[in-house]
Amino acid sequence: GDSVTQMEGPVTLSEEAFLTINCTYTATGYPSLFWYVQYPGEGLQLLLKATKADDKGSNKGFEATYRKETTSFHLEKGSVQVSDSAVYFCALETQGGSEKLVFGKGTKLTVNP
Amino acid sequence: GAGVSQTPSNKVTEKGKYVELRCDPISGHTALYWYRQSLGQGPEFLIYFQGTGAADDSGLPNDRFFAVRPEGSVSTLKIQRTERGDSAVYLCASSLTSSTGELFFGEGSRLTVL
């Protein structure tokens, strides 16, 4: 079945460091891909998405490019801030109409001042 | 309210008891989802409603789990004869059917079965 594998955490960085969180997927066809973020004490929220190969999703300085050839959707940010501390989840949408998301295990990011 | 509301936020119960968890989705959202998140794991799909009907219940682990959405708005997840392995955070999400993949999640109901 469809699955998502993402980089195990936790990840600890200093403010202004470069961030990469790796995500690869296994799926039938060409699913849409997502990054969701969960800030402390809040619900999951969509960070960015890409719906087809070579699309780049971006939001709040974060970017991820849909790479069909490597089945990857790595999350990057050039300069992290303390406020980016959160748990990040990579996800894909299964095909078949129910908009069902399959999530990775999550990567906890802590950014220190 | 503006977001997805879930109650209770925390529930502690004893093994064998019956539990109900409630979800109040964003007004106007016709799609509603339940997910379960165990410690250190990502959310796992349980069931999806489109309006009042369960369009996909393939994620429900067994027949102790049941969910309803009688009027196409509020949903209740019901767990019978709870087991310690049911302990997890139960997440509800809603969406407009036209929004691919953009689910709006509540903060979850943390269930602990002693």
PDB file of C-alpha atoms in Angstrom:
ATOM      1  CA  GLY A   1       0.000   0.000   0.000  1.00  0.00           C
ATOM      2  CA  ASP A   2       0.860   3.660  -0.094  1.00  0.00           C
ATOM      3  CA  SER A   3       3.407   4.821   2.469  1.00  0.00           C
ATOM      4  CA  VAL A   4       5.586   7.752   3.482  1.00  0.00           C
ATOM      5  CA  THR A   5       9.023   7.566   5.045  1.00  0.00           C
ATOM      6  CA  GLN A   6      10.511  10.659   6.588  1.00  0.00           C
ATOM      7  CA  MET A   7      13.685  11.507   8.374  1.00  0.00           C
ATOM      8  CA  GLU A   8      13.712  10.457  11.992  1.00  0.00           C
ATOM      9  CA  GLY A   9      14.136  13.167  14.539  1.00  0.00           C
ATOM     10  CA  PRO A  10      14.543  14.959  16.683  1.00  0.00           C
ATOM     11  CA  VAL A  11      16.419  17.683  14.818  1.00  0.00           C
ATOM     12  CA  THR A  12      18.018  20.515  16.770  1.00  0.00           C
ATOM     13  CA  LEU A  13      19.369  23.594  14.987  1.00  0.00           C
ATOM     14  CA  SER A  14      20.557  27.050  15.847  1.00  0.00           C
ATOM     15  CA  GLU A  15      18.650  30.055  14.605  1.00  0.00           C
ATOM     16  CA  GLU A  16      19.456  30.970  10.971  1.00  0.00           C
ATOM     17  CA  ALA A  17      20.719  27.465  10.158  1.00  0.00           C
ATOM     18  CA  PHE A  18      19.672  25.642   6.992  1.00  0.00           C
ATOM     19  CA  LEU A  19      17.006  22.979   7.368  1.00  0.00           C
ATOM     20  CA  THR A  20      16.363  19.838   5.357  1.00  0.00           C
ATOM     21  CA  ILE A  21      13.868  17.171   6.363  1.00  0.00           C
ATOM     22  CA  ASN A  22      13.879  14.228   3.984  1.00  0.00           C
ATOM     23  CA  CYS A  23      10.691  12.558   2.798  1.00  0.00           C
ATOM     24  CA  THR A  24      10.226   9.714   0.324  1.00  0.00           C
ATOM     25  CA  TYR A  25       7.049   7.949  -0.660  1.00  0.00           C
ATOM     26  CA  THR A  26       5.700   4.763  -2.191  1.00  0.00           C
ATOM     27  CA  ALA A  27       2.427   5.036  -4.044  1.00  0.00           C
ATOM     28  CA  THR A  28       0.391   3.870  -6.974  1.00  0.00           C
ATOM     29  CA  GLY A  29       0.239   6.545  -9.629  1.00  0.00           C
ATOM     30  CA  TYR A  30       1.106  10.166  -8.946  1.00  0.00           C
ATOM     31  CA  PRO A  31      -0.344  11.302  -5.640  1.00  0.00           C
ATOM     32  CA  SER A  32      -0.468  14.853  -4.361  1.00  0.00           C
ATOM     33  CA  LEU A  33       2.155  15.516  -1.665  1.00  0.00           C
ATOM     34  CA  PHE A  34       1.969  17.650   1.457  1.00  0.00           C
ATOM     35  CA  TRP A  35       3.842  18.930   4.444  1.00  0.00           C
ATOM     36  CA  TYR A  36       1.808  19.512   7.561  1.00  0.00           C
ATOM     37  CA  VAL A  37       3.115  21.214  10.711  1.00  0.00           C
ATOM     38  CA  GLN A  38       2.035  20.936  14.320  1.00  0.00           C
ATOM     39  CA  TYR A  39       3.094  23.777  16.579  1.00  0.00           C
ATOM     40  CA  PRO A  40       3.081  23.155  20.340  1.00  0.00           C
ATOM     41  CA  GLY A  41      -0.466  23.113  21.697  1.00  0.00           C
ATOM     42  CA  GLU A  42      -2.073  23.452  18.276  1.00  0.00           C
ATOM     43  CA  GLY A  43      -3.690  21.198  15.698  1.00  0.00           C
ATOM     44  CA  LEU A  44      -2.010  20.023  12.515  1.00  0.00           C
ATOM     45  CA  GLN A  45      -2.070  22.597   9.747  1.00  0.00           C
ATOM     46  CA  LEU A  46      -1.129  22.513   6.108  1.00  0.00           C
ATOM     47  CA  LEU A  47       2.272  24.071   5.418  1.00  0.00           C
ATOM     48  CA  LEU A  48       2.603  23.478   1.677  1.00  0.00           C
ATOM     49  CA  LYS A  49       1.618  21.108  -1.080  1.00  0.00           C
ATOM     50  CA  ALA A  50       2.467  20.010  -4.634  1.00  0.00           C
ATOM     51  CA  THR A  51       0.054  18.218  -6.914  1.00  0.00           C
ATOM     52  CA  LYS A  52       2.235  17.056  -9.808  1.00  0.00           C
ATOM     53  CA  ALA A  53       5.798  16.215 -10.714  1.00  0.00           C
ATOM     54  CA  ASP A  54       8.301  19.107 -10.631  1.00  0.00           C
ATOM     55  CA  ASP A  55       5.841  21.347  -8.795  1.00  0.00           C
ATOM     56  CA  LYS A  56       7.367  23.363  -5.962  1.00  0.00           C
ATOM     57  CA  GLY A  57       5.266  24.127  -2.932  1.00  0.00           C
ATOM     58  CA  SER A  58       6.276  27.053  -0.766  1.00  0.00           C
ATOM     59  CA  ASN A  59       5.054  28.893   2.312  1.00  0.00           C
ATOM     60  CA  LYS A  60       6.595  30.846   5.205  1.00  0.00           C
ATOM     61  CA  GLY A  61      10.070  30.458   3.688  1.00  0.00           C
ATOM     62  CA  PHE A  62       9.739  26.661   3.436  1.00  0.00           C
ATOM     63  CA  GLU A  63       9.972  24.885   0.090  1.00  0.00           C
ATOM     64  CA  ALA A  64       9.581  21.350  -1.220  1.00  0.00           C
ATOM     65  CA  THR A  65       9.799  20.043  -4.784  1.00  0.00           C
ATOM     66  CA  TYR A  66       7.867  17.006  -6.050  1.00  0.00           C
ATOM     67  CA  ARG A  67      10.536  14.703  -7.532  1.00  0.00           C
ATOM     68  CA  LYS A  68       8.928  11.818  -9.388  1.00  0.00           C
ATOM     69  CA  GLU A  69      12.232  10.213 -10.392  1.00  0.00           C
ATOM     70  CA  THR A  70      13.370   9.872  -6.783  1.00  0.00           C
ATOM     71  CA  THR A  71       9.858   9.682  -5.260  1.00  0.00           C
ATOM     72  CA  SER A  72      10.835  12.418  -2.839  1.00  0.00           C
ATOM     73  CA  PHE A  73       9.437  15.626  -1.375  1.00  0.00           C
ATOM     74  CA  HIS A  74      12.153  17.009   0.900  1.00  0.00           C
ATOM     75  CA  LEU A  75      11.349  20.057   3.030  1.00  0.00           C
ATOM     76  CA  GLU A  76      13.893  22.898   3.092  1.00  0.00           C
ATOM     77  CA  LYS A  77      14.277  26.301   4.655  1.00  0.00           C
ATOM     78  CA  GLY A  78      17.277  28.537   4.236  1.00  0.00           C
ATOM     79  CA  SER A  79      17.237  30.209   7.645  1.00  0.00           C
ATOM     80  CA  VAL A  80      15.174  28.777  10.480  1.00  0.00           C
ATOM     81  CA  GLN A  81      13.744  30.787  13.354  1.00  0.00           C
ATOM     82  CA  VAL A  82      12.885  29.835  16.920  1.00  0.00           C
ATOM     83  CA  SER A  83       9.222  30.087  15.938  1.00  0.00           C
ATOM     84  CA  ASP A  84       9.703  27.221  13.447  1.00  0.00           C
ATOM     85  CA  SER A  85      10.065  24.772  16.339  1.00  0.00           C
ATOM     86  CA  ALA A  86       7.338  22.210  15.719  1.00  0.00           C
ATOM     87  CA  VAL A  87       6.673  18.689  14.475  1.00  0.00           C
ATOM     88  CA  TYR A  88       6.635  18.342  10.680  1.00  0.00           C
ATOM     89  CA  PHE A  89       4.701  15.606   8.863  1.00  0.00           C
ATOM     90  CA  CYS A  90       5.077  14.590   5.255  1.00  0.00           C
ATOM     91  CA  ALA A  91       1.930  13.134   3.684  1.00  0.00           C
ATOM     92  CA  LEU A  92       0.477  11.894   0.417  1.00  0.00           C
ATOM     93  CA  GLU A  93      -3.089  11.783  -0.771  1.00  0.00           C
ATOM     94  CA  THR A  94      -4.253   8.381  -1.894  1.00  0.00           C
ATOM     95  CA  GLN A  95      -5.969   8.255  -5.240  1.00  0.00           C
ATOM     96  CA  GLY A  96      -9.550   7.087  -5.376  1.00  0.00           C
ATOM     97  CA  GLY A  97     -11.648  10.017  -4.277  1.00  0.00           C
ATOM     98  CA  SER A  98     -11.702  10.096  -0.490  1.00  0.00           C
ATOM     99  CA  GLU A  99      -8.846  12.606  -0.077  1.00  0.00           C
ATOM    100  CA  LYS A 100      -7.385  10.215   2.448  1.00  0.00           C
ATOM    101  CA  LEU A 101      -3.964  11.267   3.661  1.00  0.00           C
ATOM    102  CA  VAL A 102      -1.167   8.852   4.550  1.00  0.00           C
ATOM    103  CA  PHE A 103       1.318  10.447   6.943  1.00  0.00           C
ATOM    104  CA  GLY A 104       4.911   9.855   7.835  1.00  0.00           C
ATOM    105  CA  LYS A 105       5.897   9.493  11.480  1.00  0.00           C
ATOM    106  CA  GLY A 106       6.804  13.134  11.925  1.00  0.00           C
ATOM    107  CA  THR A 107      10.061  14.965  12.611  1.00  0.00           C
ATOM    108  CA  LYS A 108      10.397  17.154  15.664  1.00  0.00           C
ATOM    109  CA  LEU A 109      12.390  20.312  15.031  1.00  0.00           C
ATOM    110  CA  THR A 110      13.796  22.460  17.830  1.00  0.00           C
ATOM    111  CA  VAL A 111      15.443  25.757  16.949  1.00  0.00           C
ATOM    112  CA  ASN A 112      17.582  27.360  19.623  1.00  0.00           C
ATOM    113  CA  PRO A 113      18.309  31.092  19.779  1.00  0.00           C
TER     114      PRO A 113
ATOM    115  CA  GLY B   1     -16.187  28.789  16.223  1.00  0.00           C
ATOM    116  CA  ALA B   2     -13.677  29.349  13.472  1.00  0.00           C
ATOM    117  CA  GLY B   3     -11.885  26.023  13.706  1.00  0.00           C
ATOM    118  CA  VAL B   4     -12.536  22.339  14.253  1.00  0.00           C
ATOM    119  CA  SER B   5     -13.548  21.716  17.839  1.00  0.00           C
ATOM    120  CA  GLN B   6     -13.045  18.403  19.629  1.00  0.00           C
ATOM    121  CA  THR B   7     -14.310  17.346  23.035  1.00  0.00           C
ATOM    122  CA  PRO B   8     -13.206  16.184  25.462  1.00  0.00           C
ATOM    123  CA  SER B   9      -9.594  17.260  25.115  1.00  0.00           C
ATOM    124  CA  ASN B  10      -8.623  14.551  27.575  1.00  0.00           C
ATOM    125  CA  LYS B  11     -10.406  11.360  28.564  1.00  0.00           C
ATOM    126  CA  VAL B  12      -9.205   8.767  31.044  1.00  0.00           C
ATOM    127  CA  THR B  13     -11.228   5.581  31.275  1.00  0.00           C
ATOM    128  CA  GLU B  14     -10.911   2.032  32.490  1.00  0.00           C
ATOM    129  CA  LYS B  15     -10.491  -0.993  30.308  1.00  0.00           C
ATOM    130  CA  GLY B  16     -13.842  -2.320  29.127  1.00  0.00           C
ATOM    131  CA  LYS B  17     -15.684   0.986  29.330  1.00  0.00           C
ATOM    132  CA  TYR B  18     -17.519   2.780  26.519  1.00  0.00           C
ATOM    133  CA  VAL B  19     -16.232   6.116  25.221  1.00  0.00           C
ATOM    134  CA  GLU B  20     -17.604   8.816  22.922  1.00  0.00           C
ATOM    135  CA  LEU B  21     -15.481  11.508  21.320  1.00  0.00           C
ATOM    136  CA  ARG B  22     -17.104  14.478  19.643  1.00  0.00           C
ATOM    137  CA  CYS B  23     -16.045  16.574  16.662  1.00  0.00           C
ATOM    138  CA  ASP B  24     -17.590  19.859  15.552  1.00  0.00           C
ATOM    139  CA  PRO B  25     -16.221  20.689  12.081  1.00  0.00           C
ATOM    140  CA  ILE B  26     -15.840  24.049  10.391  1.00  0.00           C
ATOM    141  CA  SER B  27     -19.219  25.321   9.264  1.00  0.00           C
ATOM    142  CA  GLY B  28     -19.919  24.448   5.649  1.00  0.00           C
ATOM    143  CA  HIS B  29     -17.308  21.705   5.409  1.00  0.00           C
ATOM    144  CA  THR B  30     -18.989  18.627   3.999  1.00  0.00           C
ATOM    145  CA  ALA B  31     -16.054  16.247   4.399  1.00  0.00           C
ATOM    146  CA  LEU B  32     -15.062  15.009   7.856  1.00  0.00           C
ATOM    147  CA  TYR B  33     -12.252  12.659   8.823  1.00  0.00           C
ATOM    148  CA  TRP B  34     -11.157  10.804  11.930  1.00  0.00           C
ATOM    149  CA  TYR B  35      -7.510   9.887  12.442  1.00  0.00           C
ATOM    150  CA  ARG B  36      -5.699   8.216  15.329  1.00  0.00           C
ATOM    151  CA  GLN B  37      -2.209   9.205  16.404  1.00  0.00           C
ATOM    152  CA  SER B  38      -0.201   6.979  18.698  1.00  0.00           C
ATOM    153  CA  LEU B  39       2.889   8.203  20.492  1.00  0.00           C
ATOM    154  CA  GLY B  40       5.773   8.769  18.092  1.00  0.00           C
ATOM    155  CA  GLN B  41       3.671   7.999  15.036  1.00  0.00           C
ATOM    156  CA  GLY B  42       1.940   9.993  12.363  1.00  0.00           C
ATOM    157  CA  PRO B  43      -1.831  10.190  12.156  1.00  0.00           C
ATOM    158  CA  GLU B  44      -3.513   7.025  10.842  1.00  0.00           C
ATOM    159  CA  PHE B  45      -6.771   7.222   8.917  1.00  0.00           C
ATOM    160  CA  LEU B  46      -9.863   5.763  10.533  1.00  0.00           C
ATOM    161  CA  ILE B  47     -12.973   6.935   8.663  1.00  0.00           C
ATOM    162  CA  TYR B  48     -14.188   9.561   6.191  1.00  0.00           C
ATOM    163  CA  PHE B  49     -17.662  11.099   5.921  1.00  0.00           C
ATOM    164  CA  GLN B  50     -19.065  12.942   2.964  1.00  0.00           C
ATOM    165  CA  GLY B  51     -22.179  14.556   4.337  1.00  0.00           C
ATOM    166  CA  THR B  52     -24.031  12.105   6.560  1.00  0.00           C
ATOM    167  CA  GLY B  53     -22.648   8.923   5.069  1.00  0.00           C
ATOM    168  CA  ALA B  54     -19.414   7.088   5.790  1.00  0.00           C
ATOM    169  CA  ALA B  55     -17.725   7.100   2.383  1.00  0.00           C
ATOM    170  CA  ASP B  56     -14.673   5.161   3.557  1.00  0.00           C
ATOM    171  CA  ASP B  57     -14.405   3.314   6.877  1.00  0.00           C
ATOM    172  CA  SER B  58     -11.502   1.105   5.851  1.00  0.00           C
ATOM    173  CA  GLY B  59      -9.277   2.395   8.654  1.00  0.00           C
ATOM    174  CA  LEU B  60     -11.480   1.365  11.577  1.00  0.00           C
ATOM    175  CA  PRO B  61      -9.424  -1.307  13.366  1.00  0.00           C
ATOM    176  CA  ASN B  62     -12.323  -3.565  14.405  1.00  0.00           C
ATOM    177  CA  ASP B  63     -16.030  -3.587  15.169  1.00  0.00           C
ATOM    178  CA  ARG B  64     -15.541  -1.953  18.570  1.00  0.00           C
ATOM    179  CA  PHE B  65     -15.081   1.312  16.716  1.00  0.00           C
ATOM    180  CA  PHE B  66     -18.003   3.141  15.156  1.00  0.00           C
ATOM    181  CA  ALA B  67     -18.649   6.715  14.037  1.00  0.00           C
ATOM    182  CA  VAL B  68     -21.756   8.667  13.098  1.00  0.00           C
ATOM    183  CA  ARG B  69     -22.585  12.005  11.569  1.00  0.00           C
ATOM    184  CA  PRO B  70     -26.388  12.062  11.583  1.00  0.00           C
ATOM    185  CA  GLU B  71     -26.990  15.612  10.374  1.00  0.00           C
ATOM    186  CA  GLY B  72     -23.908  16.081   8.251  1.00  0.00           C
ATOM    187  CA  SER B  73     -22.180  18.337  10.753  1.00  0.00           C
ATOM    188  CA  VAL B  74     -21.128  17.112  14.213  1.00  0.00           C
ATOM    189  CA  SER B  75     -19.606  13.637  14.343  1.00  0.00           C
ATOM    190  CA  THR B  76     -19.148  11.223  17.219  1.00  0.00           C
ATOM    191  CA  LEU B  77     -16.551   8.479  17.364  1.00  0.00           C
ATOM    192  CA  LYS B  78     -17.690   5.644  19.609  1.00  0.00           C
ATOM    193  CA  ILE B  79     -15.428   3.014  21.110  1.00  0.00           C
ATOM    194  CA  GLN B  80     -16.910   0.021  22.895  1.00  0.00           C
ATOM    195  CA  ARG B  81     -15.146  -2.244  25.395  1.00  0.00           C
ATOM    196  CA  THR B  82     -12.032  -0.086  25.381  1.00  0.00           C
ATOM    197  CA  GLU B  83      -8.628  -1.735  25.540  1.00  0.00           C
ATOM    198  CA  ARG B  84      -5.283  -0.332  26.675  1.00  0.00           C
ATOM    199  CA  GLY B  85      -4.117  -0.387  23.060  1.00  0.00           C
ATOM    200  CA  ASP B  86      -6.806   2.147  22.182  1.00  0.00           C
ATOM    201  CA  SER B  87      -4.881   4.801  24.086  1.00  0.00           C
ATOM    202  CA  ALA B  88      -3.945   7.513  21.570  1.00  0.00           C
ATOM    203  CA  VAL B  89      -4.839  10.993  20.400  1.00  0.00           C
ATOM    204  CA  TYR B  90      -7.924  10.936  18.194  1.00  0.00           C
ATOM    205  CA  LEU B  91      -7.872  13.684  15.595  1.00  0.00           C
ATOM    206  CA  CYS B  92     -10.778  15.076  13.650  1.00  0.00           C
ATOM    207  CA  ALA B  93     -10.400  17.056  10.440  1.00  0.00           C
ATOM    208  CA  SER B  94     -12.780  18.682   8.009  1.00  0.00           C
ATOM    209  CA  SER B  95     -12.487  20.041   4.505  1.00  0.00           C
ATOM    210  CA  LEU B  96     -14.314  21.527   1.573  1.00  0.00           C
ATOM    211  CA  THR B  97     -14.621  18.778  -0.992  1.00  0.00           C
ATOM    212  CA  SER B  98     -13.017  20.974  -3.617  1.00  0.00           C
ATOM    213  CA  SER B  99      -9.816  21.496  -1.625  1.00  0.00           C
ATOM    214  CA  THR B 100      -7.435  18.694  -2.471  1.00  0.00           C
ATOM    215  CA  GLY B 101      -5.592  17.565   0.594  1.00  0.00           C
ATOM    216  CA  GLU B 102      -6.175  20.674   2.685  1.00  0.00           C
ATOM    217  CA  LEU B 103      -7.610  19.249   5.846  1.00  0.00           C
ATOM    218  CA  PHE B 104      -8.303  21.442   8.862  1.00  0.00           C
ATOM    219  CA  PHE B 105      -7.515  19.557  12.037  1.00  0.00           C
ATOM    220  CA  GLY B 106      -8.764  19.949  15.571  1.00  0.00           C
ATOM    221  CA  GLU B 107      -6.398  19.726  18.519  1.00  0.00           C
ATOM    222  CA  GLY B 108      -7.451  16.181  19.235  1.00  0.00           C
ATOM    223  CA  SER B 109      -8.910  14.157  22.072  1.00  0.00           C
ATOM    224  CA  ARG B 110      -6.314  12.322  24.130  1.00  0.00           C
ATOM    225  CA  LEU B 111      -7.720   8.971  25.266  1.00  0.00           C
ATOM    226  CA  THR B 112      -6.015   7.017  28.026  1.00  0.00           C
ATOM    227  CA  VAL B 113      -7.304   3.554  28.857  1.00  0.00           C
ATOM    228  CA  LEU B 114      -6.085   2.267  32.213  1.00  0.00           C
TER     229      LEU B 114
END
